[in-house]
Tab-separated table of C-alpha atoms in Angstrom:
chain	number	residue	atom	x	y	z
A	1	UNK	CA	-6.186	-2.728	-18.204
A	2	UNK	CA	-6.146	-1.480	-14.625
A	3	UNK	CA	-2.970	-1.077	-12.606
A	4	UNK	CA	-1.980	-4.291	-10.802
A	5	UNK	CA	-0.833	-3.958	-7.194
A	6	UNK	CA	0.769	-6.967	-5.512
A	7	UNK	CA	0.150	-6.896	-1.764
A	8	UNK	CA	2.540	-9.044	0.259
A	9	UNK	CA	1.604	-9.835	3.850
A	10	UNK	CA	4.962	-10.678	5.405
A	11	UNK	CA	5.650	-14.018	7.144
A	12	UNK	CA	2.829	-16.565	7.684
A	13	UNK	CA	2.225	-20.089	8.935
A	14	UNK	CA	5.060	-21.408	11.091
A	15	UNK	CA	6.994	-18.220	10.271
A	16	UNK	CA	5.366	-15.935	12.814
A	17	UNK	CA	7.682	-12.977	12.355
A	18	UNK	CA	8.110	-10.790	15.425
A	19	UNK	CA	6.178	-11.777	18.557
A	20	UNK	CA	5.029	-9.855	21.614
A	21	UNK	CA	3.197	-12.010	24.150
A	22	UNK	CA	0.169	-13.360	22.223
A	23	UNK	CA	0.585	-10.978	19.331
A	24	UNK	CA	2.163	-12.270	16.110
A	25	UNK	CA	3.495	-10.083	13.340
A	26	UNK	CA	2.171	-12.455	10.654
A	27	UNK	CA	-1.409	-11.767	11.827
A	28	UNK	CA	-1.004	-7.991	11.888
A	29	UNK	CA	0.567	-8.095	8.431
A	30	UNK	CA	-2.362	-10.045	6.997
A	31	UNK	CA	-4.959	-7.800	8.637
A	32	UNK	CA	-3.316	-4.765	7.140
A	33	UNK	CA	-2.810	-6.368	3.720
A	34	UNK	CA	-6.501	-7.203	3.412
A	35	UNK	CA	-7.484	-3.713	4.574
A	36	UNK	CA	-5.213	-2.066	1.986
A	37	UNK	CA	-6.473	-4.418	-0.712
A	38	UNK	CA	-10.087	-3.510	-0.004
A	39	UNK	CA	-9.387	0.206	-0.414
A	40	UNK	CA	-7.409	-0.429	-3.602
A	41	UNK	CA	-10.324	-2.356	-5.093
A	42	UNK	CA	-12.709	0.490	-4.324
A	43	UNK	CA	-10.353	2.811	-6.215
A	44	UNK	CA	-10.480	0.546	-9.274
A	45	UNK	CA	-7.058	-1.082	-8.971
A	46	UNK	CA	-6.500	-4.767	-9.648
A	47	UNK	CA	-5.174	-6.435	-6.492
A	48	UNK	CA	-3.237	-9.672	-6.125
A	49	UNK	CA	-1.981	-11.122	-2.833
A	50	UNK	CA	0.996	-13.309	-2.016
A	51	UNK	CA	-1.195	-14.805	0.710
A	52	UNK	CA	-4.698	-14.269	2.083
A	53	UNK	CA	-4.517	-16.946	4.788
A	54	UNK	CA	-2.098	-17.984	7.524
A	55	UNK	CA	0.316	-20.050	5.433
A	56	UNK	CA	4.030	-20.226	4.685
A	57	UNK	CA	5.121	-18.515	1.464
A	58	UNK	CA	8.829	-18.454	0.678
A	59	UNK	CA	10.573	-15.243	-0.336
A	60	UNK	CA	11.282	-16.711	-3.779
A	61	UNK	CA	7.617	-17.620	-4.201
A	62	UNK	CA	6.606	-14.080	-3.324
A	63	UNK	CA	8.898	-12.367	-5.831
A	64	UNK	CA	8.216	-14.974	-8.537
A	65	UNK	CA	4.465	-14.529	-8.100
A	66	UNK	CA	4.676	-10.757	-8.518
A	67	UNK	CA	6.953	-11.021	-11.558
A	68	UNK	CA	4.910	-13.704	-13.322
A	69	UNK	CA	1.719	-11.750	-12.656
A	70	UNK	CA	3.237	-8.672	-14.318
A	71	UNK	CA	2.365	-6.568	-11.301
A	72	UNK	CA	2.931	-2.852	-11.721
A	73	UNK	CA	3.800	-2.292	-8.045
A	74	UNK	CA	4.799	-4.431	-5.084
A	75	UNK	CA	4.019	-3.555	-1.488
A	76	UNK	CA	5.334	-5.758	1.320
A	77	UNK	CA	3.713	-5.127	4.705
A	78	UNK	CA	5.441	-5.786	8.033
A	79	UNK	CA	5.690	-4.759	11.700
A	80	UNK	CA	9.039	-3.878	13.210
A	81	UNK	CA	10.597	-5.143	16.456
A	82	UNK	CA	13.497	-4.364	18.789
A	83	UNK	CA	15.048	-5.834	21.925
A	84	UNK	CA	13.732	-2.931	24.026
A	85	UNK	CA	10.269	-1.434	24.009
A	86	UNK	CA	11.474	2.123	23.474
A	87	UNK	CA	11.961	1.847	19.700
A	88	UNK	CA	8.916	3.086	17.819
A	89	UNK	CA	7.733	4.600	14.565
A	90	UNK	CA	7.187	3.896	10.894
A	91	UNK	CA	9.708	3.341	8.118
A	92	UNK	CA	9.512	2.363	4.457
A	93	UNK	CA	12.283	0.393	2.754
A	94	UNK	CA	13.415	0.276	-0.871
A	95	UNK	CA	16.215	-1.669	-2.554
A	96	UNK	CA	19.610	-0.102	-1.950
A	97	UNK	CA	20.380	0.300	-5.669
A	98	UNK	CA	16.921	1.192	-6.906
A	99	UNK	CA	15.980	4.118	-9.140
A	100	UNK	CA	14.435	7.498	-8.335
A	101	UNK	CA	10.973	6.402	-9.444
A	102	UNK	CA	10.884	3.643	-6.842
A	103	UNK	CA	12.113	6.071	-4.220
A	104	UNK	CA	9.322	8.478	-5.159
A	105	UNK	CA	6.794	5.628	-5.000
A	106	UNK	CA	7.884	4.740	-1.454
A	107	UNK	CA	8.051	8.383	-0.405
A	108	UNK	CA	4.515	9.126	-1.617
A	109	UNK	CA	3.173	6.261	0.506
A	110	UNK	CA	5.298	7.201	3.515
A	111	UNK	CA	4.311	10.872	3.385
A	112	UNK	CA	0.606	10.004	3.412
A	113	UNK	CA	1.015	7.587	6.330
A	114	UNK	CA	2.777	10.061	8.585
A	115	UNK	CA	-0.109	12.467	8.013
A	116	UNK	CA	-2.192	9.925	9.926
A	117	UNK	CA	0.383	9.579	12.691
A	118	UNK	CA	3.730	11.343	12.761
A	119	UNK	CA	4.999	9.594	15.890
A	120	UNK	CA	8.724	8.906	15.530
A	121	UNK	CA	8.617	8.725	11.750
A	122	UNK	CA	11.820	7.013	10.657
A	123	UNK	CA	11.870	7.861	6.952
A	124	UNK	CA	12.413	6.029	3.683
A	125	UNK	CA	15.448	3.742	3.913
A	126	UNK	CA	17.485	1.593	1.543
A	127	UNK	CA	18.325	-2.065	2.162
A	128	UNK	CA	18.942	-5.422	0.521
A	129	UNK	CA	15.703	-7.321	1.230
A	130	UNK	CA	14.960	-10.174	-1.179
A	131	UNK	CA	11.469	-8.994	-2.117
A	132	UNK	CA	12.846	-5.565	-3.018
A	133	UNK	CA	15.863	-6.869	-4.884
A	134	UNK	CA	14.191	-9.653	-6.876
A	135	UNK	CA	10.964	-7.975	-7.988
A	136	UNK	CA	10.840	-6.362	-11.415
A	137	UNK	CA	8.578	-3.447	-10.514
A	138	UNK	CA	8.727	-0.501	-8.093
A	139	UNK	CA	8.643	-2.134	-4.654
A	140	UNK	CA	8.740	-1.077	-1.043
A	141	UNK	CA	8.640	-2.796	2.334
A	142	UNK	CA	6.601	-0.907	4.906
A	143	UNK	CA	7.295	-1.410	8.618
A	144	UNK	CA	4.124	-0.095	10.261
A	145	UNK	CA	5.328	0.543	13.782
A	146	UNK	CA	7.065	-1.722	16.310
A	147	UNK	CA	5.224	-4.749	17.638
A	148	UNK	CA	7.568	-4.493	20.645
A	149	UNK	CA	6.108	-1.059	21.503
A	150	UNK	CA	2.708	-0.874	23.205
A	151	UNK	CA	1.842	2.554	21.837
A	152	UNK	CA	2.636	1.495	18.267
A	153	UNK	CA	0.390	-1.534	18.736
A	154	UNK	CA	-2.430	0.663	19.989
A	155	UNK	CA	-2.012	2.985	17.035
A	156	UNK	CA	-1.986	0.025	14.646
A	157	UNK	CA	-5.238	-1.294	16.093
A	158	UNK	CA	-7.078	2.029	16.262
A	159	UNK	CA	-5.809	3.575	13.021
A	160	UNK	CA	-5.738	0.485	10.780
A	161	UNK	CA	-8.337	1.781	8.318
A	162	UNK	CA	-6.760	5.222	8.195
A	163	UNK	CA	-3.350	3.685	7.522
A	164	UNK	CA	-4.847	1.587	4.709
A	165	UNK	CA	-6.425	4.654	3.125
A	166	UNK	CA	-3.119	6.522	3.468
A	167	UNK	CA	-1.249	3.790	1.579
A	168	UNK	CA	-3.731	3.993	-1.288
A	169	UNK	CA	-3.662	7.788	-1.285
A	170	UNK	CA	0.112	7.540	-1.626
A	171	UNK	CA	-0.182	5.224	-4.626
A	172	UNK	CA	-2.742	7.537	-6.235
A	173	UNK	CA	-0.467	10.488	-5.568
A	174	UNK	CA	2.458	8.694	-7.208
A	175	UNK	CA	0.316	7.910	-10.268
A	176	UNK	CA	-1.040	11.469	-10.309
A	177	UNK	CA	-4.642	10.308	-10.199
A	178	UNK	CA	-7.345	11.497	-7.778
A	179	UNK	CA	-8.235	9.485	-4.726
A	180	UNK	CA	-11.992	8.889	-4.774
A	181	UNK	CA	-13.358	9.375	-1.269
A	182	UNK	CA	-16.080	6.758	-0.794
A	183	UNK	CA	-16.537	7.308	2.957
A	184	UNK	CA	-19.945	8.910	2.472
A	185	UNK	CA	-21.291	6.302	0.072
A	186	UNK	CA	-22.506	2.767	0.658
A	187	UNK	CA	-22.104	0.727	-2.534
A	188	UNK	CA	-23.878	-2.614	-2.883
A	189	UNK	CA	-20.501	-4.329	-2.877
A	190	UNK	CA	-17.818	-2.426	-0.889
A	191	UNK	CA	-15.111	-3.994	-3.042
A	192	UNK	CA	-16.486	-2.611	-6.326
A	193	UNK	CA	-16.517	0.974	-7.543
A	194	UNK	CA	-18.608	1.680	-10.641
A	195	UNK	CA	-17.172	4.274	-13.018
A	196	UNK	CA	-19.061	6.073	-15.788
A	197	UNK	CA	-17.363	7.246	-18.982
A	198	UNK	CA	-19.177	10.031	-20.788
A	199	UNK	CA	-16.959	10.530	-23.820
A	200	UNK	CA	-13.765	9.770	-25.692
A	201	UNK	CA	-12.068	12.403	-27.841
A	202	UNK	CA	-9.201	12.544	-30.299
A	203	UNK	CA	-8.846	16.286	-29.692
A	204	UNK	CA	-7.721	17.201	-26.184
A	205	UNK	CA	-9.456	20.593	-26.206
A	206	UNK	CA	-12.835	18.909	-26.667
A	207	UNK	CA	-12.144	16.642	-23.691
A	208	UNK	CA	-11.129	19.616	-21.553
A	209	UNK	CA	-14.326	21.450	-22.510
A	210	UNK	CA	-16.490	18.522	-21.403
A	211	UNK	CA	-14.583	18.200	-18.124
A	212	UNK	CA	-15.185	21.892	-17.415
A	213	UNK	CA	-18.902	21.516	-18.147
A	214	UNK	CA	-19.206	18.496	-15.857
A	215	UNK	CA	-17.366	20.227	-13.020
A	216	UNK	CA	-19.668	23.258	-13.352
A	217	UNK	CA	-22.592	20.888	-12.804
A	218	UNK	CA	-20.993	19.459	-9.664
A	219	UNK	CA	-19.591	16.195	-11.065
A	220	UNK	CA	-16.099	14.889	-10.342
A	221	UNK	CA	-14.385	14.618	-13.728
A	222	UNK	CA	-10.862	14.230	-15.022
A	223	UNK	CA	-9.035	13.246	-18.203
A	224	UNK	CA	-7.287	9.875	-18.441
């Protein structure tokens, strides 16, 4: 069974989240959630969403959905805001009393994102958000720049795909599995990645020998 990632687009419906002129956080969150989900699917993950449309979903509904779905990881996506336009940058939140594995999960994602844009990176922080406290799996809440800052909004718009790839690279890094770069390929369905298994072995040395042979022939191969 593939790893299940629950993607939570923050806010929705009458709950707009932060607002700057005609820009609503709920819309940015959903755009980013769908972009991350698409990359996850290409990598072979199973993706579930707390919402895929502009609708209200309560905090309890979000955490209950992830728990009942037996998700392996929970990623809540948000934009930040402040009373002045000077605040900027990216931060990733985890529950204040969480374990080291969850901290490593959040850090892997954060580290990949700031490779895309290191502007005013604000680090991995601990807090008491409901969706971090009430979920049963490693969970983080990513604030992808300040909606109150024009430069952060420009970066969000221009680097959206790169940010989405960075999130998935971080998850792959945490799981110690390779990220499959599909940028040069054009599959029939961009949400499906076809994998080919060439053998299964009870003796590890035999598996390692086959991997070496495949790599010598130019194929990407690894042991799972």
